[in-house]
Amino acid sequence: VNQILLLLLVLTVCAILYNKVHQVPLALRNETVDLESPEEMEEEIPVVICAAAGRMGAAVAAISSIYSNTEASVLFYIVGLKTTIPHIRKWIENSKLKEIKFKVVEFNPMVLKGKIRQDASRPELLQPLNFVRFYLPLLIQKHEKVIYLDDDVIVQGDIQELYDTKLAPGHAAAFSDDCDLPSTHEMVRSVGMQNTYMGFLDYRKQAIRDLGISPSTCSFNPGVIVANMTEWKHQRITKQLEKWMQRNVDENLYSSTLGGGVATSPMLIVFHGKYSSINPMWHIRHLGWSPDARYSEQFLQEAKLLHWNGRYKPWDYPSVHTDLWENWFIPDPSGKFKLTRPDS
């Protein structure tokens, strides 16, 4: 019996040694070739969109338009507050958007405590999610390049084009200048919107004059951003933005008459002369500044991205070019979010 047991022990040891010598490492097995396939190696395009209470339909329409117009691999970062996250998650998972790749990120409004000056004239501009763009590196960890979009946009082009925007060395972000397209100048004049720093900063204040920025300098719109996270962190952009938020609380530096500027103004200061340009057709804006002023249909068909910045949103009434927005809207399965229309 002892000899039999000894023989079995020797055979077991031999079998173990054989397996160790001849075992193919996992990383070299044929089935792992998929890890190097084009599909797996394809660069993901991270797109950050906020889902705010009362306007989640906007985020859904924006996501729908992006997803439907590209073959690229898009990863949506949907940012919300704790109370709104279950609603947007249910909306996506119970609609045709259930196929998208997405992560829901909770934004803690406590990071803004003491940094926002109250403004009764435009309370909607004080909503915490308006400041998500200030904190991109804290919310998005693993990506070198990120797209941020306001929720009131529709993307008609391939988001890959926007993602391929070249950022100059040393630039943490790319924006669209408010003076870049002649075809938008008439719209700006007709709605009385300013497109210079004068419309956002209070030049009566010494701190603003000390910046040395001409009040006639063309502003930019931070509703569409292509950002380099490495440069953003290296230049401590978030800290710079918070510094100007705090100074505004103490000194009231932002004009709130026309531009609002609660989230735009600190970005205009921090990024002045230090940003790259986005193709102007990738940010056709001012669609929400008047219930009457309209662009030509041909111009809008050529546009890659439409932005209803302003008071008149396409899910409300009155507003303009609502058909272009509603093409991408997906009804809320829970029935909580409803479009406001003249016959509703």
PDB file of N, CA and C in Angstrom, residues 167-210:
ATOM      1  N   LEU A 167      -5.460  70.964 -30.191  1.00  0.00           N
ATOM      2  CA  LEU A 167      -5.158  71.953 -29.173  1.00  0.00           C
ATOM      3  C   LEU A 167      -3.677  72.311 -29.260  1.00  0.00           C
ATOM      4  N   ALA A 168      -3.385  73.595 -29.292  1.00  0.00           N
ATOM      5  CA  ALA A 168      -2.000  74.043 -29.384  1.00  0.00           C
ATOM      6  C   ALA A 168      -1.249  73.664 -28.110  1.00  0.00           C
ATOM      7  N   PRO A 169       0.073  73.475 -28.195  1.00  0.00           N
ATOM      8  CA  PRO A 169       0.857  73.162 -26.996  1.00  0.00           C
ATOM      9  C   PRO A 169       0.631  74.214 -25.905  1.00  0.00           C
ATOM     10  N   GLY A 170       0.403  73.758 -24.697  1.00  0.00           N
ATOM     11  CA  GLY A 170       0.179  74.671 -23.588  1.00  0.00           C
ATOM     12  C   GLY A 170      -1.255  75.104 -23.405  1.00  0.00           C
ATOM     13  N   HIS A 171      -2.162  74.695 -24.306  1.00  0.00           N
ATOM     14  CA  HIS A 171      -3.572  75.051 -24.184  1.00  0.00           C
ATOM     15  C   HIS A 171      -4.342  73.925 -23.496  1.00  0.00           C
ATOM     16  N   ALA A 172      -5.105  74.289 -22.481  1.00  0.00           N
ATOM     17  CA  ALA A 172      -5.886  73.308 -21.734  1.00  0.00           C
ATOM     18  C   ALA A 172      -7.267  73.094 -22.328  1.00  0.00           C
ATOM     19  N   ALA A 173      -7.696  73.981 -23.242  1.00  0.00           N
ATOM     20  CA  ALA A 173      -9.054  73.860 -23.782  1.00  0.00           C
ATOM     21  C   ALA A 173      -9.174  74.565 -25.119  1.00  0.00           C
ATOM     22  N   ALA A 174     -10.226  74.180 -25.848  1.00  0.00           N
ATOM     23  CA  ALA A 174     -10.601  74.847 -27.100  1.00  0.00           C
ATOM     24  C   ALA A 174     -12.053  75.277 -26.987  1.00  0.00           C
ATOM     25  N   PHE A 175     -12.351  76.495 -27.487  1.00  0.00           N
ATOM     26  CA  PHE A 175     -13.698  77.055 -27.475  1.00  0.00           C
ATOM     27  C   PHE A 175     -14.011  77.661 -28.836  1.00  0.00           C
ATOM     28  N   SER A 176     -15.257  78.107 -28.992  1.00  0.00           N
ATOM     29  CA  SER A 176     -15.655  78.855 -30.180  1.00  0.00           C
ATOM     30  C   SER A 176     -15.735  80.338 -29.843  1.00  0.00           C
ATOM     31  N   ASP A 177     -15.070  81.160 -30.647  1.00  0.00           N
ATOM     32  CA  ASP A 177     -15.158  82.614 -30.471  1.00  0.00           C
ATOM     33  C   ASP A 177     -16.553  83.097 -30.804  1.00  0.00           C
ATOM     34  N   ASP A 178     -17.011  84.100 -30.070  1.00  0.00           N
ATOM     35  CA  ASP A 178     -18.330  84.651 -30.328  1.00  0.00           C
ATOM     36  C   ASP A 178     -18.347  85.567 -31.550  1.00  0.00           C
ATOM     37  N   CYS A 179     -17.195  85.815 -32.153  1.00  0.00           N
ATOM     38  CA  CYS A 179     -17.135  86.673 -33.345  1.00  0.00           C
ATOM     39  C   CYS A 179     -16.722  85.890 -34.586  1.00  0.00           C
ATOM     40  N   ASP A 180     -16.769  84.554 -34.504  1.00  0.00           N
ATOM     41  CA  ASP A 180     -16.113  83.770 -35.539  1.00  0.00           C
ATOM     42  C   ASP A 180     -16.886  83.620 -36.844  1.00  0.00           C
ATOM     43  N   LEU A 181     -18.224  83.652 -36.814  1.00  0.00           N
ATOM     44  CA  LEU A 181     -18.989  83.405 -38.035  1.00  0.00           C
ATOM     45  C   LEU A 181     -19.778  84.641 -38.464  1.00  0.00           C
ATOM     46  N   PRO A 182     -19.494  85.180 -39.648  1.00  0.00           N
ATOM     47  CA  PRO A 182     -20.266  86.337 -40.123  1.00  0.00           C
ATOM     48  C   PRO A 182     -21.767  86.071 -40.163  1.00  0.00           C
ATOM     49  N   SER A 183     -22.157  84.841 -40.438  1.00  0.00           N
ATOM     50  CA  SER A 183     -23.582  84.522 -40.543  1.00  0.00           C
ATOM     51  C   SER A 183     -24.304  84.620 -39.203  1.00  0.00           C
ATOM     52  N   THR A 184     -23.546  84.638 -38.103  1.00  0.00           N
ATOM     53  CA  THR A 184     -24.181  84.767 -36.789  1.00  0.00           C
ATOM     54  C   THR A 184     -24.233  86.222 -36.314  1.00  0.00           C
ATOM     55  N   HIS A 185     -23.530  87.103 -37.007  1.00  0.00           N
ATOM     56  CA  HIS A 185     -23.470  88.494 -36.558  1.00  0.00           C
ATOM     57  C   HIS A 185     -24.844  89.160 -36.576  1.00  0.00           C
ATOM     58  N   GLU A 186     -25.616  88.881 -37.633  1.00  0.00           N
ATOM     59  CA  GLU A 186     -26.950  89.474 -37.727  1.00  0.00           C
ATOM     60  C   GLU A 186     -27.831  88.995 -36.584  1.00  0.00           C
ATOM     61  N   MET A 187     -27.723  87.712 -36.244  1.00  0.00           N
ATOM     62  CA  MET A 187     -28.490  87.177 -35.127  1.00  0.00           C
ATOM     63  C   MET A 187     -28.110  87.886 -33.823  1.00  0.00           C
ATOM     64  N   VAL A 188     -26.806  88.070 -33.602  1.00  0.00           N
ATOM     65  CA  VAL A 188     -26.332  88.731 -32.385  1.00  0.00           C
ATOM     66  C   VAL A 188     -26.896  90.146 -32.294  1.00  0.00           C
ATOM     67  N   ARG A 189     -26.873  90.855 -33.427  1.00  0.00           N
ATOM     68  CA  ARG A 189     -27.402  92.232 -33.424  1.00  0.00           C
ATOM     69  C   ARG A 189     -28.908  92.255 -33.194  1.00  0.00           C
ATOM     70  N   SER A 190     -29.607  91.313 -33.790  1.00  0.00           N
ATOM     71  CA  SER A 190     -31.073  91.338 -33.713  1.00  0.00           C
ATOM     72  C   SER A 190     -31.588  91.038 -32.314  1.00  0.00           C
ATOM     73  N   VAL A 191     -30.841  90.245 -31.537  1.00  0.00           N
ATOM     74  CA  VAL A 191     -31.307  89.911 -30.188  1.00  0.00           C
ATOM     75  C   VAL A 191     -30.631  90.769 -29.121  1.00  0.00           C
ATOM     76  N   GLY A 192     -29.750  91.677 -29.564  1.00  0.00           N
ATOM     77  CA  GLY A 192     -29.108  92.585 -28.621  1.00  0.00           C
ATOM     78  C   GLY A 192     -28.103  91.915 -27.706  1.00  0.00           C
ATOM     79  N   MET A 193     -27.520  90.833 -28.167  1.00  0.00           N
ATOM     80  CA  MET A 193     -26.564  90.112 -27.338  1.00  0.00           C
ATOM     81  C   MET A 193     -25.162  90.653 -27.552  1.00  0.00           C
ATOM     82  N   GLN A 194     -24.435  90.827 -26.458  1.00  0.00           N
ATOM     83  CA  GLN A 194     -23.052  91.279 -26.570  1.00  0.00           C
ATOM     84  C   GLN A 194     -22.142  90.078 -26.786  1.00  0.00           C
ATOM     85  N   ASN A 195     -21.083  90.291 -27.538  1.00  0.00           N
ATOM     86  CA  ASN A 195     -20.130  89.216 -27.774  1.00  0.00           C
ATOM     87  C   ASN A 195     -18.705  89.653 -27.461  1.00  0.00           C
ATOM     88  N   THR A 196     -18.582  90.560 -26.491  1.00  0.00           N
ATOM     89  CA  THR A 196     -17.267  91.006 -26.039  1.00  0.00           C
ATOM     90  C   THR A 196     -17.195  90.897 -24.515  1.00  0.00           C
ATOM     91  N   TYR A 197     -15.994  91.068 -24.004  1.00  0.00           N
ATOM     92  CA  TYR A 197     -15.781  90.972 -22.559  1.00  0.00           C
ATOM     93  C   TYR A 197     -16.602  92.010 -21.793  1.00  0.00           C
ATOM     94  N   MET A 198     -16.928  93.116 -22.441  1.00  0.00           N
ATOM     95  CA  MET A 198     -17.729  94.154 -21.800  1.00  0.00           C
ATOM     96  C   MET A 198     -19.082  93.609 -21.339  1.00  0.00           C
ATOM     97  N   GLY A 199     -19.593  92.607 -22.057  1.00  0.00           N
ATOM     98  CA  GLY A 199     -20.895  92.055 -21.703  1.00  0.00           C
ATOM     99  C   GLY A 199     -20.855  91.123 -20.509  1.00  0.00           C
ATOM    100  N   PHE A 200     -19.667  90.826 -20.004  1.00  0.00           N
ATOM    101  CA  PHE A 200     -19.554  89.851 -18.917  1.00  0.00           C
ATOM    102  C   PHE A 200     -18.838  90.380 -17.678  1.00  0.00           C
ATOM    103  N   LEU A 201     -17.890  91.296 -17.860  1.00  0.00           N
ATOM    104  CA  LEU A 201     -17.090  91.773 -16.737  1.00  0.00           C
ATOM    105  C   LEU A 201     -17.403  93.234 -16.436  1.00  0.00           C
ATOM    106  N   ASP A 202     -17.333  93.602 -15.177  1.00  0.00           N
ATOM    107  CA  ASP A 202     -17.627  94.967 -14.754  1.00  0.00           C
ATOM    108  C   ASP A 202     -16.341  95.784 -14.785  1.00  0.00           C
ATOM    109  N   TYR A 203     -16.171  96.541 -15.853  1.00  0.00           N
ATOM    110  CA  TYR A 203     -14.940  97.311 -16.035  1.00  0.00           C
ATOM    111  C   TYR A 203     -14.864  98.541 -15.151  1.00  0.00           C
ATOM    112  N   ARG A 204     -15.860  98.766 -14.324  1.00  0.00           N
ATOM    113  CA  ARG A 204     -15.757  99.834 -13.326  1.00  0.00           C
ATOM    114  C   ARG A 204     -14.889  99.392 -12.154  1.00  0.00           C
ATOM    115  N   LYS A 205     -14.684  98.074 -12.032  1.00  0.00           N
ATOM    116  CA  LYS A 205     -13.910  97.532 -10.918  1.00  0.00           C
ATOM    117  C   LYS A 205     -12.416  97.490 -11.264  1.00  0.00           C
ATOM    118  N   GLN A 206     -11.599  97.920 -10.299  1.00  0.00           N
ATOM    119  CA  GLN A 206     -10.156  97.986 -10.521  1.00  0.00           C
ATOM    120  C   GLN A 206      -9.567  96.615 -10.812  1.00  0.00           C
ATOM    121  N   ALA A 207     -10.082  95.575 -10.153  1.00  0.00           N
ATOM    122  CA  ALA A 207      -9.551  94.222 -10.370  1.00  0.00           C
ATOM    123  C   ALA A 207      -9.710  93.785 -11.816  1.00  0.00           C
ATOM    124  N   ILE A 208     -10.782  94.210 -12.465  1.00  0.00           N
ATOM    125  CA  ILE A 208     -11.005  93.867 -13.876  1.00  0.00           C
ATOM    126  C   ILE A 208     -10.097  94.697 -14.768  1.00  0.00           C
ATOM    127  N   ARG A 209      -9.980  95.984 -14.477  1.00  0.00           N
ATOM    128  CA  ARG A 209      -9.092  96.826 -15.295  1.00  0.00           C
ATOM    129  C   ARG A 209      -7.641  96.363 -15.186  1.00  0.00           C
ATOM    130  N   ASP A 210      -7.270  95.858 -14.011  1.00  0.00           N
ATOM    131  CA  ASP A 210      -5.893  95.405 -13.800  1.00  0.00           C
ATOM    132  C   ASP A 210      -5.543  94.179 -14.643  1.00  0.00           C
TER     133      ASP A 210
END
